[in-house]
PDB file of C-alpha atoms and ligand atoms in Angstrom:
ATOM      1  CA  UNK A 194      10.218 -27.298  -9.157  1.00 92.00           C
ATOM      2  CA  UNK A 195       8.249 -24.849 -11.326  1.00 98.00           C
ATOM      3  CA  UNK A 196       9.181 -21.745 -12.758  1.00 98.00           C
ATOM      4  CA  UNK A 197       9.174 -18.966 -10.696  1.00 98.00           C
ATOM      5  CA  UNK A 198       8.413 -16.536 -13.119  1.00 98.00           C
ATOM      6  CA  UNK A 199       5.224 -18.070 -14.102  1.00 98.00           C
ATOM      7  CA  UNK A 200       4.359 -17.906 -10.570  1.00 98.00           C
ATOM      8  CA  UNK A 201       0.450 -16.395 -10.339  1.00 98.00           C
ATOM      9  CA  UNK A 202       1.822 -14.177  -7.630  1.00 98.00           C
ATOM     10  CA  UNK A 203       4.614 -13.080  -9.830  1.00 99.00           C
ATOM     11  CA  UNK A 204       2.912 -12.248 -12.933  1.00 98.00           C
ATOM     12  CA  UNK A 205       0.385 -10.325 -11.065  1.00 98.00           C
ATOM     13  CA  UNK A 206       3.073  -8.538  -9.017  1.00 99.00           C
ATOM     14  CA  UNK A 207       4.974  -7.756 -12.678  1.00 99.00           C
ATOM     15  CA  UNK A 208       1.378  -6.517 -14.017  1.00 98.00           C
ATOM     16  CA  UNK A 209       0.659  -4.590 -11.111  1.00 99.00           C
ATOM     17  CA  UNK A 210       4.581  -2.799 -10.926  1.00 99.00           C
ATOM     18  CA  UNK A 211       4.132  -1.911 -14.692  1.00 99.00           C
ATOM     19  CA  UNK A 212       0.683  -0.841 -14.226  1.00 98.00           C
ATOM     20  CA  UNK A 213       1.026   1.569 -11.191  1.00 99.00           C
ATOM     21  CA  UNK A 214       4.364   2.562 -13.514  1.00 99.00           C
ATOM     22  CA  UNK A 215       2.293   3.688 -16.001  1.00 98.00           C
ATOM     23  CA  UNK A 216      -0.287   5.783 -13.916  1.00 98.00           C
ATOM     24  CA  UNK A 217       2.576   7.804 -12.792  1.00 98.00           C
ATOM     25  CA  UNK A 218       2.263   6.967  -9.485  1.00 99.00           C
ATOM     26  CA  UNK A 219       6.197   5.405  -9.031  1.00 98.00           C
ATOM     27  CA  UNK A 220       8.625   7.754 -10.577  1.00 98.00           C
ATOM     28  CA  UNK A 221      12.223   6.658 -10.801  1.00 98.00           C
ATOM     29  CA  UNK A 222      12.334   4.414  -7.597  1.00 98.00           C
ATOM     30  CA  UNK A 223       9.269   5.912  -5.848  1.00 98.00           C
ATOM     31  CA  UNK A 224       7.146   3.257  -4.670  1.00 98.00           C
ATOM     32  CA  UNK A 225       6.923  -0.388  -3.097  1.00 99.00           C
ATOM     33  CA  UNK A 226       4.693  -3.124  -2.592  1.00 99.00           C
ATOM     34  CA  UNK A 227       4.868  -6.473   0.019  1.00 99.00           C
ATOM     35  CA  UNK A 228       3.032  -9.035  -0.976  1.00 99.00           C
ATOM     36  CA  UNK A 229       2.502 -11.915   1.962  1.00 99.00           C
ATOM     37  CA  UNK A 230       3.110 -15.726   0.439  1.00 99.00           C
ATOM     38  CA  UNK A 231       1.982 -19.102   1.547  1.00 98.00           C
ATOM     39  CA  UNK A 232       4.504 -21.524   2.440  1.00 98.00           C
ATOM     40  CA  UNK A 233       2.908 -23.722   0.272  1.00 98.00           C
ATOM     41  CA  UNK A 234       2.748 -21.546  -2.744  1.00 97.00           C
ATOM     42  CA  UNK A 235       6.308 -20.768  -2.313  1.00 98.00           C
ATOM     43  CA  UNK A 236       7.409 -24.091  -2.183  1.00 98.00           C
ATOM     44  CA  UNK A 237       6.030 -25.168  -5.348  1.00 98.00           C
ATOM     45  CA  UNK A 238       8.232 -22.584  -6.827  1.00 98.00           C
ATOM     46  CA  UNK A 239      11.631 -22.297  -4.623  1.00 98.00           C
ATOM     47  CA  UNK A 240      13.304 -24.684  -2.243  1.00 98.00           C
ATOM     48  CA  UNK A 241      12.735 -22.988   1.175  1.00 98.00           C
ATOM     49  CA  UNK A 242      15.919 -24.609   2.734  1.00 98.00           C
ATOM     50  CA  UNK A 243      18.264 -22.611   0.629  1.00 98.00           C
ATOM     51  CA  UNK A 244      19.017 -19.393   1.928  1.00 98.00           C
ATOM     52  CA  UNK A 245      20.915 -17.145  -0.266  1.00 98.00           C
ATOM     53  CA  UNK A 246      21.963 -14.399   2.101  1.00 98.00           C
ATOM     54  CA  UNK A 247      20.552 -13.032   5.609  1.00 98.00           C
ATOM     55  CA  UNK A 248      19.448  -9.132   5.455  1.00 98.00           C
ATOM     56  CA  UNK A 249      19.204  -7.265   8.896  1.00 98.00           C
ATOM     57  CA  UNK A 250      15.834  -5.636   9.155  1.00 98.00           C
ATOM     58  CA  UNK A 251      16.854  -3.082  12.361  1.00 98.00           C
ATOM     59  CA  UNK A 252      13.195  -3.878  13.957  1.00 98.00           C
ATOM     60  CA  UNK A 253      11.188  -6.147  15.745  1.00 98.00           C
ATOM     61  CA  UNK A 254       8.100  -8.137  14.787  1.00 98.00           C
ATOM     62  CA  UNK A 255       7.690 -11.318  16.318  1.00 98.00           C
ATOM     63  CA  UNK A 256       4.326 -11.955  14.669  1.00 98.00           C
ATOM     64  CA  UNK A 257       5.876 -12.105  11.059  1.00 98.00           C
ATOM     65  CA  UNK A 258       8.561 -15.280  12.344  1.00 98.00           C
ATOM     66  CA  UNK A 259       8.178 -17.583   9.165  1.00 98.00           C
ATOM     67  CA  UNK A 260       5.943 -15.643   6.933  1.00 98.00           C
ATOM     68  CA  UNK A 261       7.224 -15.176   3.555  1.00 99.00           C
ATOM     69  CA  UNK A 262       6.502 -12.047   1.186  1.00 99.00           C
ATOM     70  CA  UNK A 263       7.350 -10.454  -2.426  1.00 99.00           C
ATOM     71  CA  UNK A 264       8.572  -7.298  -1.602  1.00 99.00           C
ATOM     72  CA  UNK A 265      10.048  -4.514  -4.209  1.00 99.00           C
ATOM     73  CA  UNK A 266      13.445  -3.596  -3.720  1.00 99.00           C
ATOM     74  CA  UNK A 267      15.112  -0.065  -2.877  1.00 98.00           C
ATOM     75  CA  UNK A 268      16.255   1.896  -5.474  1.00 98.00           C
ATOM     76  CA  UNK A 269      14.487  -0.454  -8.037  1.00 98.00           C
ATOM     77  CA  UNK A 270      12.693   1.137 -10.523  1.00 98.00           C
ATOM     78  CA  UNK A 271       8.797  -0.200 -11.050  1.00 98.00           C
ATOM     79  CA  UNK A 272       9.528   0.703 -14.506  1.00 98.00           C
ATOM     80  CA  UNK A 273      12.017  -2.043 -15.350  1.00 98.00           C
ATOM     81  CA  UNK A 274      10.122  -4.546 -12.982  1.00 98.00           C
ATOM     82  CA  UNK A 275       8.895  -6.122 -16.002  1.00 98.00           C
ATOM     83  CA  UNK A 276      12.049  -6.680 -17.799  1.00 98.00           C
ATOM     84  CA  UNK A 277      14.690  -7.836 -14.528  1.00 98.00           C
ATOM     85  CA  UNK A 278      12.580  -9.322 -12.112  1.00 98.00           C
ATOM     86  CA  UNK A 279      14.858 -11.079 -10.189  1.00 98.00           C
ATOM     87  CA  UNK A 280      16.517  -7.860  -9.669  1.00 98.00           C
ATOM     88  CA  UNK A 281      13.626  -5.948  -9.054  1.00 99.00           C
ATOM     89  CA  UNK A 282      12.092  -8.153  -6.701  1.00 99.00           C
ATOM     90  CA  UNK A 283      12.851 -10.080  -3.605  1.00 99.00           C
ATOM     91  CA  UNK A 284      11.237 -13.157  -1.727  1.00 99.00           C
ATOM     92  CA  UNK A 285      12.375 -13.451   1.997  1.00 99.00           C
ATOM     93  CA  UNK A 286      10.963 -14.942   4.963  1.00 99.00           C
ATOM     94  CA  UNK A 287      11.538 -13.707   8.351  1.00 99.00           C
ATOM     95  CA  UNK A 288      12.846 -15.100  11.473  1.00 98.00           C
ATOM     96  CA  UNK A 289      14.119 -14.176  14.776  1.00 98.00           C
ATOM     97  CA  UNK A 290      11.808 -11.795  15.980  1.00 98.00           C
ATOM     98  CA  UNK A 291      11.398 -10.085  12.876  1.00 98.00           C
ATOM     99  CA  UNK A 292      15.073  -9.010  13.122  1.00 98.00           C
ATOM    100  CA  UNK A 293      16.676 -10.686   9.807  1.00 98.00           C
ATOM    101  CA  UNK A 294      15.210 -11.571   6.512  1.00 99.00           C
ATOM    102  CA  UNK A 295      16.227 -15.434   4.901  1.00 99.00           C
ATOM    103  CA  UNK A 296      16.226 -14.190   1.594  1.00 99.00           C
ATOM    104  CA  UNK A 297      15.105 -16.875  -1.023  1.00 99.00           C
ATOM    105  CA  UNK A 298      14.663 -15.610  -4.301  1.00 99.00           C
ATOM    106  CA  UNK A 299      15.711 -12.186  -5.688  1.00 99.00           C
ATOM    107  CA  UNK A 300      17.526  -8.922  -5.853  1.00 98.00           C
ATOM    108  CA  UNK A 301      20.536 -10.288  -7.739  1.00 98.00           C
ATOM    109  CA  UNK A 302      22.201  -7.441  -8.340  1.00 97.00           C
ATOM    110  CA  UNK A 303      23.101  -7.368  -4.414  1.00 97.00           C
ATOM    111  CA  UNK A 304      20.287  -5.284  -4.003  1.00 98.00           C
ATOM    112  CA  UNK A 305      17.878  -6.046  -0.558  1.00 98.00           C
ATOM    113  CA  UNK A 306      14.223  -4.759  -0.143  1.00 99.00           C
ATOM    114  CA  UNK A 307      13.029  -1.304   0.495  1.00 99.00           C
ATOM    115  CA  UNK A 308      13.660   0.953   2.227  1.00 98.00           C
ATOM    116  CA  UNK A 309      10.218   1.342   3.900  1.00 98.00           C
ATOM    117  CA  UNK A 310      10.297  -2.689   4.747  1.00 98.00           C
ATOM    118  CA  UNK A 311       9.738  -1.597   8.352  1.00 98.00           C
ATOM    119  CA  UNK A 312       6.765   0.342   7.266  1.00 98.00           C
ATOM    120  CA  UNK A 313       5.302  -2.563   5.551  1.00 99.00           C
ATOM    121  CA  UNK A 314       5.984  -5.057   7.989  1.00 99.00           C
ATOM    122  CA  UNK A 315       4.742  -3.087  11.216  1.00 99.00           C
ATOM    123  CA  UNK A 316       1.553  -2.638   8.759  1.00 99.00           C
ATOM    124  CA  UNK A 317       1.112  -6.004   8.219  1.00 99.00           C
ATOM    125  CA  UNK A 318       1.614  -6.885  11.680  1.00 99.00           C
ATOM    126  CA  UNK A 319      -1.357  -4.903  12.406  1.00 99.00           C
ATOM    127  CA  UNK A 320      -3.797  -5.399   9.561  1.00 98.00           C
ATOM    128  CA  UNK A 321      -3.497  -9.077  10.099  1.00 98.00           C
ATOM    129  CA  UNK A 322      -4.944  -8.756  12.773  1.00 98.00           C
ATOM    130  CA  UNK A 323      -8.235  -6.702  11.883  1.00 98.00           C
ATOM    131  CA  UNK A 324      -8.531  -8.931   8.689  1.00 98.00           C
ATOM    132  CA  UNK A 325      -6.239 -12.395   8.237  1.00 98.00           C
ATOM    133  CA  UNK A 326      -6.725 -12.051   4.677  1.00 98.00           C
ATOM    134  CA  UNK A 327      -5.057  -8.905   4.414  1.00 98.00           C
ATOM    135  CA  UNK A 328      -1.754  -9.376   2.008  1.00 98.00           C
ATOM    136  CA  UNK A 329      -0.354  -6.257   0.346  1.00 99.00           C
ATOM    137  CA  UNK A 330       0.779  -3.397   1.581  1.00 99.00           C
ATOM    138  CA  UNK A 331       1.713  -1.024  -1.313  1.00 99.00           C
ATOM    139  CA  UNK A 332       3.177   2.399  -1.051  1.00 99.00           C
ATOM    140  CA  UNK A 333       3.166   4.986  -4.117  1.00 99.00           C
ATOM    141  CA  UNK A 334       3.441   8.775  -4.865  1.00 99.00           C
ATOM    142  CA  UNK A 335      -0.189   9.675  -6.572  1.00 99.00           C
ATOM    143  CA  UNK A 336       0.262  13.276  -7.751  1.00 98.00           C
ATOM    144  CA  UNK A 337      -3.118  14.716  -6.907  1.00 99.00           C
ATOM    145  CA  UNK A 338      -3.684  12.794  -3.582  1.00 99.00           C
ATOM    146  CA  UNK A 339       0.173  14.316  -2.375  1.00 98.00           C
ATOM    147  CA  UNK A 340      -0.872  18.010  -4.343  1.00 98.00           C
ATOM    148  CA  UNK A 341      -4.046  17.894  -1.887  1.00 98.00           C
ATOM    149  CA  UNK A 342      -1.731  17.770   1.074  1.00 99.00           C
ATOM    150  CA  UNK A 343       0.164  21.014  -0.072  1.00 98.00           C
ATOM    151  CA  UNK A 344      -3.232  22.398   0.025  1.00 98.00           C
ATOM    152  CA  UNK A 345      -6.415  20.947   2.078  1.00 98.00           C
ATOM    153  CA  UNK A 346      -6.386  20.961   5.975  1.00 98.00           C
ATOM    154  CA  UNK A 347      -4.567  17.418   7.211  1.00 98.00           C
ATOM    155  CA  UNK A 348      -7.969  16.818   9.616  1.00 98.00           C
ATOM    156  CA  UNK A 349      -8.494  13.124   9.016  1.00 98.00           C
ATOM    157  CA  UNK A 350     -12.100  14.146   9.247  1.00 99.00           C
ATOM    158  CA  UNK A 351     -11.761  16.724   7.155  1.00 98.00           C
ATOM    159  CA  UNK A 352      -9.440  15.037   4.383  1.00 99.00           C
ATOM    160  CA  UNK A 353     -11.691  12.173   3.969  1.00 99.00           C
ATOM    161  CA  UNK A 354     -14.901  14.110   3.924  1.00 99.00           C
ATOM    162  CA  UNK A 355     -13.076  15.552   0.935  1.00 98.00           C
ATOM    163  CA  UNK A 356     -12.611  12.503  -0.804  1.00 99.00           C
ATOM    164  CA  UNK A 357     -15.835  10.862  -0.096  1.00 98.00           C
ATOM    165  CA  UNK A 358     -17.597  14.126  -1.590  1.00 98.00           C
ATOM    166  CA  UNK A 359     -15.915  14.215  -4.769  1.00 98.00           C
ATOM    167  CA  UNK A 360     -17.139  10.980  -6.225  1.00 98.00           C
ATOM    168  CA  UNK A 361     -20.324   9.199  -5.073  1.00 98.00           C
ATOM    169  CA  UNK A 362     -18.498   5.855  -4.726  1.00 97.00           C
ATOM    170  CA  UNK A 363     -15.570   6.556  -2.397  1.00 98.00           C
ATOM    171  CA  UNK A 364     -17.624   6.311   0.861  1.00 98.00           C
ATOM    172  CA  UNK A 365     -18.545   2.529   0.021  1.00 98.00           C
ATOM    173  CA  UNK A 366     -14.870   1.762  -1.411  1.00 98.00           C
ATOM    174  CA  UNK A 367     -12.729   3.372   1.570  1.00 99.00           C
ATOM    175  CA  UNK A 368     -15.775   3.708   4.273  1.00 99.00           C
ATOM    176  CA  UNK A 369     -13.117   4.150   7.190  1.00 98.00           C
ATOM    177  CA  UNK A 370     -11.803   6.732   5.266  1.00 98.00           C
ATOM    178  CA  UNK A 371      -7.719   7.789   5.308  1.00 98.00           C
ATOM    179  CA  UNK A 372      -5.868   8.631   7.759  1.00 99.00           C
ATOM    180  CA  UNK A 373      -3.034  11.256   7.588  1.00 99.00           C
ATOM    181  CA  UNK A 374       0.461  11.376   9.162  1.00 99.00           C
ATOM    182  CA  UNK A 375       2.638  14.810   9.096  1.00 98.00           C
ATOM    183  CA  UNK A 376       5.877  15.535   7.272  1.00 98.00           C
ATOM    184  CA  UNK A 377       7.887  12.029   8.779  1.00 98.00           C
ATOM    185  CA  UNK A 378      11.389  11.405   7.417  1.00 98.00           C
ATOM    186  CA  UNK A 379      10.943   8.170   5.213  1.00 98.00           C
ATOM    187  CA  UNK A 380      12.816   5.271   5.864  1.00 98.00           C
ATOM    188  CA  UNK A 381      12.794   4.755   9.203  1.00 98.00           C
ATOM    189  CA  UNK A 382      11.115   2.578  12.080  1.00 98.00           C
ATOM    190  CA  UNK A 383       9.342   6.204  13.230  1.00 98.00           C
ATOM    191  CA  UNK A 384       7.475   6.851  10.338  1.00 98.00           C
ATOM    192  CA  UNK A 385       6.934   2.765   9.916  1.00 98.00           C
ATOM    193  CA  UNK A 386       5.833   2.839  13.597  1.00 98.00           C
ATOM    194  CA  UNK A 387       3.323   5.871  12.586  1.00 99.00           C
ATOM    195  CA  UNK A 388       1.754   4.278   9.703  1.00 99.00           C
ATOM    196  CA  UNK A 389       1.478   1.224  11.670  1.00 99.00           C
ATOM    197  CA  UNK A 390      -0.449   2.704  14.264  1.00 99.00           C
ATOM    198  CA  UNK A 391      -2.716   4.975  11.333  1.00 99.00           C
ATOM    199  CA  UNK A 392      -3.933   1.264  10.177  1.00 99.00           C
ATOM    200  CA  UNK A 393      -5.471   0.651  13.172  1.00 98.00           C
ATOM    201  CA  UNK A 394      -8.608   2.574  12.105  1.00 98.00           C
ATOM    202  CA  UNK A 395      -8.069   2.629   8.318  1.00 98.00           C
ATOM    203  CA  UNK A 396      -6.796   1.527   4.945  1.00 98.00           C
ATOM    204  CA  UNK A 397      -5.620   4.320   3.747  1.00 99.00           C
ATOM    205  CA  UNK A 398      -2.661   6.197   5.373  1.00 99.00           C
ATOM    206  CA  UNK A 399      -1.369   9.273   3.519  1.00 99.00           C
ATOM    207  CA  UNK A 400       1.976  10.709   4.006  1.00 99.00           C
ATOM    208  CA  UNK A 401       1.575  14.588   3.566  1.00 98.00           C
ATOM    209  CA  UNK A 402       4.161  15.849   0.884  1.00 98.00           C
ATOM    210  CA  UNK A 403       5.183  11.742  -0.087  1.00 98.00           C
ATOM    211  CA  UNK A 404       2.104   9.596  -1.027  1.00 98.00           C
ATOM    212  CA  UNK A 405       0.023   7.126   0.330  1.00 99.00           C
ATOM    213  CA  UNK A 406      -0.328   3.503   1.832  1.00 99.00           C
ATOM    214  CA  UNK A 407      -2.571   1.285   0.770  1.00 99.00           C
ATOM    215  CA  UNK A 408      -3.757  -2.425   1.948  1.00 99.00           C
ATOM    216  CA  UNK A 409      -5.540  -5.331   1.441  1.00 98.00           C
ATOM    217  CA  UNK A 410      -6.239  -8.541   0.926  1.00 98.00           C
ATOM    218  CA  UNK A 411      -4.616  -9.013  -3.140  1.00 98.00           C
ATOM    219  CA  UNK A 412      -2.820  -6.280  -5.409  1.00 99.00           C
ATOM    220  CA  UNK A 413      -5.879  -5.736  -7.937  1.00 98.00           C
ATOM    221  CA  UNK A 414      -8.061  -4.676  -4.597  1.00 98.00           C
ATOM    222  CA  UNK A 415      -5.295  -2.655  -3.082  1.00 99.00           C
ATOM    223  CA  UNK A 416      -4.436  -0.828  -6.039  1.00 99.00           C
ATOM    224  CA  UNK A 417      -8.037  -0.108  -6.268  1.00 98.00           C
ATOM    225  CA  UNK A 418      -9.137   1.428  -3.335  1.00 98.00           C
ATOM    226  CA  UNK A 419      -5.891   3.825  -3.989  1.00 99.00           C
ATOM    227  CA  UNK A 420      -7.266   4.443  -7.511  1.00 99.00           C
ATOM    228  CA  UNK A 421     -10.294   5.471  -6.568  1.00 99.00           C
ATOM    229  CA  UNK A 422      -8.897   7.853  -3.766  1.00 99.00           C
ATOM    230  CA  UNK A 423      -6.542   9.479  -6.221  1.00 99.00           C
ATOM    231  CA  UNK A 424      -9.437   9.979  -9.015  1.00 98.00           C
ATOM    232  CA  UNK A 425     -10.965  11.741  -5.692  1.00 99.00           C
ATOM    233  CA  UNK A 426      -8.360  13.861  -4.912  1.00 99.00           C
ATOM    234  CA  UNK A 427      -7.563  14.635  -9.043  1.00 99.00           C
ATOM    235  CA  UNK A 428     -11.640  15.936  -9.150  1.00 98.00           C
ATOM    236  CA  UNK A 429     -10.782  18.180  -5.857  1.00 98.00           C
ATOM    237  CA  UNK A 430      -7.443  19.523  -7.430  1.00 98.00           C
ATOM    238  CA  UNK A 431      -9.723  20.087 -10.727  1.00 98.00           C
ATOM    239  CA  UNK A 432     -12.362  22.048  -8.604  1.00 98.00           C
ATOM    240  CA  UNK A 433     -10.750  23.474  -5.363  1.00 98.00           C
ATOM    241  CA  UNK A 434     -10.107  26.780  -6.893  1.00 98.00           C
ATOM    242  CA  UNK A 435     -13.772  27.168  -8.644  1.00 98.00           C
ATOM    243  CA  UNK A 436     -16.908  27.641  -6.171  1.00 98.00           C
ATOM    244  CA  UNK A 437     -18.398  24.946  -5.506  1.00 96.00           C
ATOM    245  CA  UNK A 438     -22.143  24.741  -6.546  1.00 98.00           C
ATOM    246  CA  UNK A 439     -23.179  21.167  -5.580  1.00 98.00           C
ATOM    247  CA  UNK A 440     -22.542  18.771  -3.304  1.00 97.00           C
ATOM    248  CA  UNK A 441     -22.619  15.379  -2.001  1.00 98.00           C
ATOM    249  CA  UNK A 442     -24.670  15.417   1.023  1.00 98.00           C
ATOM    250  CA  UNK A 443     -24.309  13.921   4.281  1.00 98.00           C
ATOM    251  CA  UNK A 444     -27.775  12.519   3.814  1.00 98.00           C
ATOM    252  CA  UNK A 445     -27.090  11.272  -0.101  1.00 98.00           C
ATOM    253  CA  UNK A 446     -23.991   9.314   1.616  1.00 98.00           C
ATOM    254  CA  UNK A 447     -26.252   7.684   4.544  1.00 98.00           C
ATOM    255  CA  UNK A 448     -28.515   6.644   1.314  1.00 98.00           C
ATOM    256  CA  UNK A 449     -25.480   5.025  -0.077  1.00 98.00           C
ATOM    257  CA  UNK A 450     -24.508   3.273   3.398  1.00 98.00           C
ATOM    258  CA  UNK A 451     -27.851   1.712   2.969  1.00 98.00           C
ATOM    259  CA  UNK A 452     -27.815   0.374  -0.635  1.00 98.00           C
ATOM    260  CA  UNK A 453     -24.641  -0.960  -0.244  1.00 98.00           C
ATOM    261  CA  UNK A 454     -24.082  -2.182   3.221  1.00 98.00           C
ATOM    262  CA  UNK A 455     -21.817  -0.602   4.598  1.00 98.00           C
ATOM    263  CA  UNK A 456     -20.708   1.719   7.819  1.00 98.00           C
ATOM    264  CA  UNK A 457     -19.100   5.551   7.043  1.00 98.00           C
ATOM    265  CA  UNK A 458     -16.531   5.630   9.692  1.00 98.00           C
ATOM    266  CA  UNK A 459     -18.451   6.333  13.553  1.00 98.00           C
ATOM    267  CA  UNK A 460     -18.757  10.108  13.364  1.00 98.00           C
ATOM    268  CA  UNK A 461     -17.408  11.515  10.122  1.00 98.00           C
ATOM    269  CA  UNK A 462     -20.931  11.716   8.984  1.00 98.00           C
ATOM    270  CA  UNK A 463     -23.538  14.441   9.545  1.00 97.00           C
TER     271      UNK A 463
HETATM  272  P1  13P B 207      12.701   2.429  -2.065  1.00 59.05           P
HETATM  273  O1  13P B 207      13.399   2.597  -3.394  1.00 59.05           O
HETATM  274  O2  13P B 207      13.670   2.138  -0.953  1.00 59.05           O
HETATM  275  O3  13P B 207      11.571   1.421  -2.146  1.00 59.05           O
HETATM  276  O4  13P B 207      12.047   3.828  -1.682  1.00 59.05           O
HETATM  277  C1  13P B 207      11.126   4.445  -2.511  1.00 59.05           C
HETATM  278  C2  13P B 207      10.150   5.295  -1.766  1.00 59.05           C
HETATM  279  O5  13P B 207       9.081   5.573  -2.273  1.00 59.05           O
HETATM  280  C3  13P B 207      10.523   5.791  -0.424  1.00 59.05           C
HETATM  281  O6  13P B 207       9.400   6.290   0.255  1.00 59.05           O
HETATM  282 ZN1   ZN B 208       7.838   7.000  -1.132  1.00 59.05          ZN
END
């Protein structure tokens, strides 16, 4: 059996922990990432018969039965991800309906995985099934991207409009824009249900006065499209308060749709 810890999917999770760490997007325990496994990668690493303990997840998701993920754990701190991973971090692979979590691997210090698993999981169930390569789902608190909720209208429209016209690249990076859920108590199946339901249409679900979802199909690509949102939403906090001389137009961002192939969300262009 090889060493876990040399894993791919483990040092990249460990680089990506450390890295969002350092952008100040996952203060004390703020944040979490799931990151969905192959069988067969995780059984070059762990044997998948031995079941350490069973964790309760308090929803339902038949569709996950038997997948396996890397998820964060709650109350961890991304900070020390680097230094205690097997604390940190968790592998588990779900059965019965979603309801429990075999855990294999992980959060040694009789910890369990966060606290938003059910908003990661309902996520996954439906992103999936848009795009089958779709693996992460990562949750963080970006300062400018939740100080933009305190102060910009929470019209999804509106919002990503926002974003789009504050750098010209955001249109082709997040062309179905973000989607925005209310004030939701975290934690629970309701606002895991919610966010679910926001990744119908997009990959980008921000929680107003929290942070934001992100997902996709590896951690460097998920992290990036929430990068390049909150460098959007710092250049709007930088500017919101100054008139505004120029613009991105409507017509400059059907220029872009062109050159790079791709489709602005039906109707949130002029
Ligand atoms: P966890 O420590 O349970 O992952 O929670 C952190 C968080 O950001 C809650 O939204
Ligand atoms: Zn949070």
């Amino acid at each position: 059996m090889k060493n876990i810890l040399e894993a791919p999917f483990m040092v990249e999770m460990i680089r990506t922990t450390t890295n969002m760490y350092d952008h100040g997007w996952d203060e004390r325990n703020g944040g979490n990432i799931s990151l969905m496994l192959e069988e067969r990668e995780v059984s070059e690493y762990l044997d998948i018969g031995n079941v350490l303990r069973t964790i309760p997840t308090g929803f339902t998701a038949p569709e996950l039965d038997g997948k396996y993920f890397l998820v964060t754990g709650t109350g961890r701190y991304f900070k020390n991800v680097q230094y205690k991973p097997d604390a940190n971090l968790g592998v588990v692979r779900l059965k019965e309906q979603g309801q429990q979590a075999d855990l294999l691997w992980g959060y040694s210090e009789d910890g369990q995985f966060t606290s938003e698993f059910p908003a990661h999981m309902m996520s996954h169930v439906v992103r999936m099934k848009i795009d089958p390569a779709n693996r992460v789902i990562m949750h963080c608190h970006p300062a400018n991207l939740l100080a933009m909720t305190f102060v910009h209208t929470l019209d999804e429209r509106e919002f990503t409009r926002t974003l789009w016209q504050m750098c010209t690249e955001c249109v082709v990076v997040f062309p179905d824009g973000v989607n925005v859920l209310p004030w939701m108590l975290c934690g629970t199946n309701e606002i895991g249900e919610a966010t679910a339901e926001k990744m119908q249409t997009a990959r980008l679900v921000v929680w107003s006065l929290h942070g934001i979802y992100g997902a996709g199909k590896d951690l460097d690509e998920t992290f990036g499209l929430i990068e390049t949102a909150e460098k959007a939403a710092e250049i709007y906090m930088k500017i919101a308060h100054l008139p505004r001389v120029n613009t991105i137009t409507d017509e400059q961002m059907h220029q872009l749709e062109k050159r790079f192939g791709i489709k602005a969300r039906e109707g949130y262009l002029d």
